[in-house]
Amino acid sequence: MEQINEVLFCLGCGAKIQSEDPEKTGYTPKSTLAKEDVLCKRCFRLKHYNEIQDVDITDDDFLKMVSSIQNKRGLVVHLIDIFDVNGSLLTNLPRIVGENPILLVGNKQDLLPKSTNERHLIQWLRRSAKEMGLKVIDVALISSKKGHGMEALSNMIETYRKGQDVFIVGTTNVGKSTFINRLIKHSTGENDVITTSYFPGTTLGFIEIPLDAKSHMIDTPGIVNRKQLSHYVSENDLKLIHPTKEIKPRVYQLNAEQTLFFGGLARIDFIKGDRKSFICYFSNRLPIHRTKLAKADELYNNHLGQMLAPPDETTQSMLPPLVKHSFRLQTGKSDIVFPGLGWVSVAGEKITVEIHAPRGIAVSLREALI
Ligand code: GDP
């Protein structure tokens, strides 16, 4: 029998390489083991064909792996997606990481309109985290894609880690791989050490990157939030709803008894109140349709998947049915948030709206972000 003495780890996801079971993580055909840079079959396909393969790790296993941080000492960098704060902020993080201090980092800043006030946004994030029950030592804003804010964040990490390890924690798709690649490039000049992709859940094991002689930066598996809309839409629709460029807010002046459709994925009915501006922050590629409330059901029933698209056919087969939530906005500017899809900002004085969104998607109200 052939003996393999060396233990190999996939360069993409960090899983232990094995050639026995194609269904399990880290599988690589024996023929490729001699190569210098070994990628597991999953990362190989991801890298070369941009496709994802299912593996046998469950959400619970991921969580268990990340929870081992509570037995270690270091700084936890919690990366969130600024476009989907509600879907990516891990309010139960203290239970996962124990006593370790948490630095909150809002990624994808480049998606917000350039006019957005950065200081206001940082304060907003700090308040939101606190309201959601998450205590953090500091807040930073970055764009891993553009490199914005990376220098300041590196300095912040150096200050707060006090010579200890750094754990990078986040839900899938917040940009963790892009972020770590950017940090590595920042310090070593090397490109794309970690695989990134459009699809949620690409980072598997713990990947350790040396920071100095004694400490490491540790990438942890992305935590899956089943409530995120991205789990219920097709690859093609994901590309439409996931913004890749600066969002151009779309403004609609609505009278009561008018409706806005966001593709056919969600809808907002303006039930009662004076004429108002509804400022919509969604991917520029997501079509928005205005109609009369009285015609909205008919439009939905007859044009879903055509005029009201996305959803495409694949998404329609996966997506839970739309359910209705009623909100009454009192004073001040509020955002009506469709986690993973976007939000609508309304300066509300005693107005009533009804929101239709896929069941399980936690629509909510928050203080306006912008
Ligand atoms: P991970 O699952 O957390 O490792 O996320 P990835 O690094 O694979 O990124 C998920 C998606 O977000 C990819 O499509 C990235 O291109 C995109 N992304 C990551 N960082 C940024 C960013 O700073 N700005 C924008 N606009 N997109 C980003």
PDB file of N, CA and C in Angstrom, residues 173-227:
ATOM      1  N   ASN A 173     -20.163  35.252   2.664  1.00  0.00           N
ATOM      2  CA  ASN A 173     -20.408  36.291   1.657  1.00  0.00           C
ATOM      3  C   ASN A 173     -20.206  37.740   2.103  1.00  0.00           C
ATOM      4  N   VAL A 174     -19.678  37.942   3.322  1.00  0.00           N
ATOM      5  CA  VAL A 174     -19.430  39.321   3.750  1.00  0.00           C
ATOM      6  C   VAL A 174     -18.155  39.876   3.115  1.00  0.00           C
ATOM      7  N   GLY A 175     -17.382  38.989   2.485  1.00  0.00           N
ATOM      8  CA  GLY A 175     -16.144  39.441   1.845  1.00  0.00           C
ATOM      9  C   GLY A 175     -14.896  39.091   2.639  1.00  0.00           C
ATOM     10  N   LYS A 176     -15.005  38.048   3.442  1.00  0.00           N
ATOM     11  CA  LYS A 176     -13.904  37.652   4.327  1.00  0.00           C
ATOM     12  C   LYS A 176     -12.657  37.257   3.518  1.00  0.00           C
ATOM     13  N   SER A 177     -12.859  36.456   2.488  1.00  0.00           N
ATOM     14  CA  SER A 177     -11.698  36.016   1.687  1.00  0.00           C
ATOM     15  C   SER A 177     -11.048  37.203   0.989  1.00  0.00           C
ATOM     16  N   THR A 178     -11.886  38.062   0.418  1.00  0.00           N
ATOM     17  CA  THR A 178     -11.363  39.249  -0.263  1.00  0.00           C
ATOM     18  C   THR A 178     -10.572  40.100   0.727  1.00  0.00           C
ATOM     19  N   PHE A 179     -11.130  40.235   1.924  1.00  0.00           N
ATOM     20  CA  PHE A 179     -10.505  41.033   2.983  1.00  0.00           C
ATOM     21  C   PHE A 179      -9.142  40.475   3.364  1.00  0.00           C
ATOM     22  N   ILE A 180      -9.082  39.166   3.588  1.00  0.00           N
ATOM     23  CA  ILE A 180      -7.820  38.561   4.018  1.00  0.00           C
ATOM     24  C   ILE A 180      -6.786  38.627   2.896  1.00  0.00           C
ATOM     25  N   ASN A 181      -7.232  38.371   1.678  1.00  0.00           N
ATOM     26  CA  ASN A 181      -6.303  38.514   0.547  1.00  0.00           C
ATOM     27  C   ASN A 181      -5.739  39.926   0.473  1.00  0.00           C
ATOM     28  N   ARG A 182      -6.607  40.882   0.724  1.00  0.00           N
ATOM     29  CA  ARG A 182      -6.197  42.283   0.672  1.00  0.00           C
ATOM     30  C   ARG A 182      -5.167  42.576   1.770  1.00  0.00           C
ATOM     31  N   LEU A 183      -5.440  42.039   2.969  1.00  0.00           N
ATOM     32  CA  LEU A 183      -4.503  42.253   4.084  1.00  0.00           C
ATOM     33  C   LEU A 183      -3.151  41.604   3.781  1.00  0.00           C
ATOM     34  N   ILE A 184      -3.212  40.393   3.209  1.00  0.00           N
ATOM     35  CA  ILE A 184      -1.964  39.688   2.900  1.00  0.00           C
ATOM     36  C   ILE A 184      -1.187  40.465   1.837  1.00  0.00           C
ATOM     37  N   LYS A 185      -1.920  40.946   0.854  1.00  0.00           N
ATOM     38  CA  LYS A 185      -1.275  41.711  -0.210  1.00  0.00           C
ATOM     39  C   LYS A 185      -0.635  42.966   0.385  1.00  0.00           C
ATOM     40  N   HIS A 186      -1.368  43.563   1.293  1.00  0.00           N
ATOM     41  CA  HIS A 186      -0.907  44.757   1.980  1.00  0.00           C
ATOM     42  C   HIS A 186       0.451  44.509   2.642  1.00  0.00           C
ATOM     43  N   SER A 187       0.581  43.324   3.295  1.00  0.00           N
ATOM     44  CA  SER A 187       1.817  43.091   4.042  1.00  0.00           C
ATOM     45  C   SER A 187       2.873  42.315   3.260  1.00  0.00           C
ATOM     46  N   THR A 188       2.464  41.470   2.280  1.00  0.00           N
ATOM     47  CA  THR A 188       3.477  40.659   1.604  1.00  0.00           C
ATOM     48  C   THR A 188       3.580  40.920   0.101  1.00  0.00           C
ATOM     49  N   GLY A 189       2.570  41.572  -0.470  1.00  0.00           N
ATOM     50  CA  GLY A 189       2.585  41.812  -1.916  1.00  0.00           C
ATOM     51  C   GLY A 189       2.105  40.623  -2.725  1.00  0.00           C
ATOM     52  N   GLU A 190       1.663  39.535  -2.044  1.00  0.00           N
ATOM     53  CA  GLU A 190       1.193  38.362  -2.785  1.00  0.00           C
ATOM     54  C   GLU A 190      -0.286  38.475  -3.150  1.00  0.00           C
ATOM     55  N   ASN A 191      -0.648  37.886  -4.282  1.00  0.00           N
ATOM     56  CA  ASN A 191      -2.017  37.995  -4.789  1.00  0.00           C
ATOM     57  C   ASN A 191      -2.851  36.747  -4.526  1.00  0.00           C
ATOM     58  N   ASP A 192      -4.151  36.938  -4.262  1.00  0.00           N
ATOM     59  CA  ASP A 192      -5.134  35.849  -4.235  1.00  0.00           C
ATOM     60  C   ASP A 192      -4.679  34.552  -3.596  1.00  0.00           C
ATOM     61  N   VAL A 193      -4.321  34.628  -2.333  1.00  0.00           N
ATOM     62  CA  VAL A 193      -3.908  33.423  -1.639  1.00  0.00           C
ATOM     63  C   VAL A 193      -5.128  32.558  -1.314  1.00  0.00           C
ATOM     64  N   ILE A 194      -6.238  33.224  -1.062  1.00  0.00           N
ATOM     65  CA  ILE A 194      -7.451  32.492  -0.673  1.00  0.00           C
ATOM     66  C   ILE A 194      -8.500  32.602  -1.778  1.00  0.00           C
ATOM     67  N   THR A 195      -9.216  31.511  -1.997  1.00  0.00           N
ATOM     68  CA  THR A 195     -10.231  31.489  -3.049  1.00  0.00           C
ATOM     69  C   THR A 195     -11.416  32.381  -2.690  1.00  0.00           C
ATOM     70  N   THR A 196     -11.883  33.164  -3.639  1.00  0.00           N
ATOM     71  CA  THR A 196     -13.100  33.939  -3.379  1.00  0.00           C
ATOM     72  C   THR A 196     -14.124  33.593  -4.452  1.00  0.00           C
ATOM     73  N   SER A 197     -15.364  33.862  -4.185  1.00  0.00           N
ATOM     74  CA  SER A 197     -16.364  33.600  -5.211  1.00  0.00           C
ATOM     75  C   SER A 197     -17.635  34.362  -4.940  1.00  0.00           C
ATOM     76  N   TYR A 198     -18.562  34.268  -5.855  1.00  0.00           N
ATOM     77  CA  TYR A 198     -19.871  34.871  -5.747  1.00  0.00           C
ATOM     78  C   TYR A 198     -20.714  34.150  -4.716  1.00  0.00           C
ATOM     79  N   PHE A 199     -20.407  32.861  -4.506  1.00  0.00           N
ATOM     80  CA  PHE A 199     -21.338  31.994  -3.792  1.00  0.00           C
ATOM     81  C   PHE A 199     -21.024  31.919  -2.308  1.00  0.00           C
ATOM     82  N   PRO A 200     -22.086  31.860  -1.504  1.00  0.00           N
ATOM     83  CA  PRO A 200     -21.887  31.810  -0.068  1.00  0.00           C
ATOM     84  C   PRO A 200     -21.128  30.551   0.356  1.00  0.00           C
ATOM     85  N   GLY A 201     -20.338  30.689   1.397  1.00  0.00           N
ATOM     86  CA  GLY A 201     -19.790  29.499   2.046  1.00  0.00           C
ATOM     87  C   GLY A 201     -18.596  28.868   1.379  1.00  0.00           C
ATOM     88  N   THR A 202     -17.596  29.655   1.038  1.00  0.00           N
ATOM     89  CA  THR A 202     -16.484  29.036   0.327  1.00  0.00           C
ATOM     90  C   THR A 202     -15.272  28.733   1.204  1.00  0.00           C
ATOM     91  N   THR A 203     -15.230  29.281   2.405  1.00  0.00           N
ATOM     92  CA  THR A 203     -14.048  29.058   3.233  1.00  0.00           C
ATOM     93  C   THR A 203     -14.307  27.897   4.188  1.00  0.00           C
ATOM     94  N   LEU A 204     -13.453  26.884   4.170  1.00  0.00           N
ATOM     95  CA  LEU A 204     -13.746  25.706   4.975  1.00  0.00           C
ATOM     96  C   LEU A 204     -13.006  25.606   6.309  1.00  0.00           C
ATOM     97  N   GLY A 205     -11.726  25.322   6.296  1.00  0.00           N
ATOM     98  CA  GLY A 205     -11.040  25.112   7.575  1.00  0.00           C
ATOM     99  C   GLY A 205     -10.622  26.407   8.225  1.00  0.00           C
ATOM    100  N   PHE A 206      -9.732  26.305   9.211  1.00  0.00           N
ATOM    101  CA  PHE A 206      -9.109  27.499   9.767  1.00  0.00           C
ATOM    102  C   PHE A 206      -7.826  27.726   8.982  1.00  0.00           C
ATOM    103  N   ILE A 207      -7.644  28.897   8.457  1.00  0.00           N
ATOM    104  CA  ILE A 207      -6.399  29.188   7.758  1.00  0.00           C
ATOM    105  C   ILE A 207      -5.602  30.149   8.632  1.00  0.00           C
ATOM    106  N   GLU A 208      -4.356  29.816   8.878  1.00  0.00           N
ATOM    107  CA  GLU A 208      -3.547  30.677   9.731  1.00  0.00           C
ATOM    108  C   GLU A 208      -2.509  31.414   8.910  1.00  0.00           C
ATOM    109  N   ILE A 209      -2.447  32.697   9.111  1.00  0.00           N
ATOM    110  CA  ILE A 209      -1.465  33.507   8.402  1.00  0.00           C
ATOM    111  C   ILE A 209      -0.581  34.163   9.454  1.00  0.00           C
ATOM    112  N   PRO A 210       0.733  33.899   9.399  1.00  0.00           N
ATOM    113  CA  PRO A 210       1.608  34.446  10.446  1.00  0.00           C
ATOM    114  C   PRO A 210       1.606  35.976  10.452  1.00  0.00           C
ATOM    115  N   LEU A 211       1.493  36.564  11.653  1.00  0.00           N
ATOM    116  CA  LEU A 211       1.556  38.018  11.780  1.00  0.00           C
ATOM    117  C   LEU A 211       2.952  38.429  12.236  1.00  0.00           C
ATOM    118  N   ASP A 212       3.481  37.657  13.176  1.00  0.00           N
ATOM    119  CA  ASP A 212       4.868  37.842  13.603  1.00  0.00           C
ATOM    120  C   ASP A 212       5.346  36.493  14.123  1.00  0.00           C
ATOM    121  N   ALA A 213       6.470  36.472  14.822  1.00  0.00           N
ATOM    122  CA  ALA A 213       7.051  35.195  15.230  1.00  0.00           C
ATOM    123  C   ALA A 213       6.109  34.402  16.139  1.00  0.00           C
ATOM    124  N   LYS A 214       5.240  35.112  16.885  1.00  0.00           N
ATOM    125  CA  LYS A 214       4.434  34.417  17.900  1.00  0.00           C
ATOM    126  C   LYS A 214       2.945  34.331  17.600  1.00  0.00           C
ATOM    127  N   SER A 215       2.464  35.192  16.701  1.00  0.00           N
ATOM    128  CA  SER A 215       1.004  35.225  16.545  1.00  0.00           C
ATOM    129  C   SER A 215       0.556  35.123  15.092  1.00  0.00           C
ATOM    130  N   HIS A 216      -0.716  34.782  14.958  1.00  0.00           N
ATOM    131  CA  HIS A 216      -1.298  34.540  13.633  1.00  0.00           C
ATOM    132  C   HIS A 216      -2.589  35.314  13.434  1.00  0.00           C
ATOM    133  N   MET A 217      -2.910  35.492  12.163  1.00  0.00           N
ATOM    134  CA  MET A 217      -4.265  35.910  11.834  1.00  0.00           C
ATOM    135  C   MET A 217      -4.979  34.636  11.392  1.00  0.00           C
ATOM    136  N   ILE A 218      -6.155  34.381  11.950  1.00  0.00           N
ATOM    137  CA  ILE A 218      -6.822  33.120  11.683  1.00  0.00           C
ATOM    138  C   ILE A 218      -8.159  33.365  10.988  1.00  0.00           C
ATOM    139  N   ASP A 219      -8.278  32.811   9.808  1.00  0.00           N
ATOM    140  CA  ASP A 219      -9.535  32.920   9.053  1.00  0.00           C
ATOM    141  C   ASP A 219     -10.424  31.783   9.518  1.00  0.00           C
ATOM    142  N   THR A 220     -11.662  32.082   9.882  1.00  0.00           N
ATOM    143  CA  THR A 220     -12.569  31.036  10.357  1.00  0.00           C
ATOM    144  C   THR A 220     -13.635  30.772   9.295  1.00  0.00           C
ATOM    145  N   PRO A 221     -14.277  29.614   9.346  1.00  0.00           N
ATOM    146  CA  PRO A 221     -15.293  29.315   8.316  1.00  0.00           C
ATOM    147  C   PRO A 221     -16.442  30.314   8.384  1.00  0.00           C
ATOM    148  N   GLY A 222     -16.944  30.714   7.247  1.00  0.00           N
ATOM    149  CA  GLY A 222     -18.076  31.634   7.221  1.00  0.00           C
ATOM    150  C   GLY A 222     -19.281  31.001   7.894  1.00  0.00           C
ATOM    151  N   ILE A 223     -19.927  31.751   8.778  1.00  0.00           N
ATOM    152  CA  ILE A 223     -21.099  31.214   9.464  1.00  0.00           C
ATOM    153  C   ILE A 223     -22.320  31.415   8.574  1.00  0.00           C
ATOM    154  N   VAL A 224     -23.102  30.367   8.440  1.00  0.00           N
ATOM    155  CA  VAL A 224     -24.250  30.424   7.537  1.00  0.00           C
ATOM    156  C   VAL A 224     -25.465  30.965   8.280  1.00  0.00           C
ATOM    157  N   ASN A 225     -26.029  32.036   7.755  1.00  0.00           N
ATOM    158  CA  ASN A 225     -27.265  32.559   8.300  1.00  0.00           C
ATOM    159  C   ASN A 225     -28.373  32.167   7.333  1.00  0.00           C
ATOM    160  N   ARG A 226     -29.134  31.135   7.730  1.00  0.00           N
ATOM    161  CA  ARG A 226     -30.162  30.577   6.836  1.00  0.00           C
ATOM    162  C   ARG A 226     -31.228  31.591   6.463  1.00  0.00           C
ATOM    163  N   LYS A 227     -31.290  32.683   7.245  1.00  0.00           N
ATOM    164  CA  LYS A 227     -32.337  33.667   6.964  1.00  0.00           C
ATOM    165  C   LYS A 227     -31.942  34.596   5.835  1.00  0.00           C
TER     166      LYS A 227
END
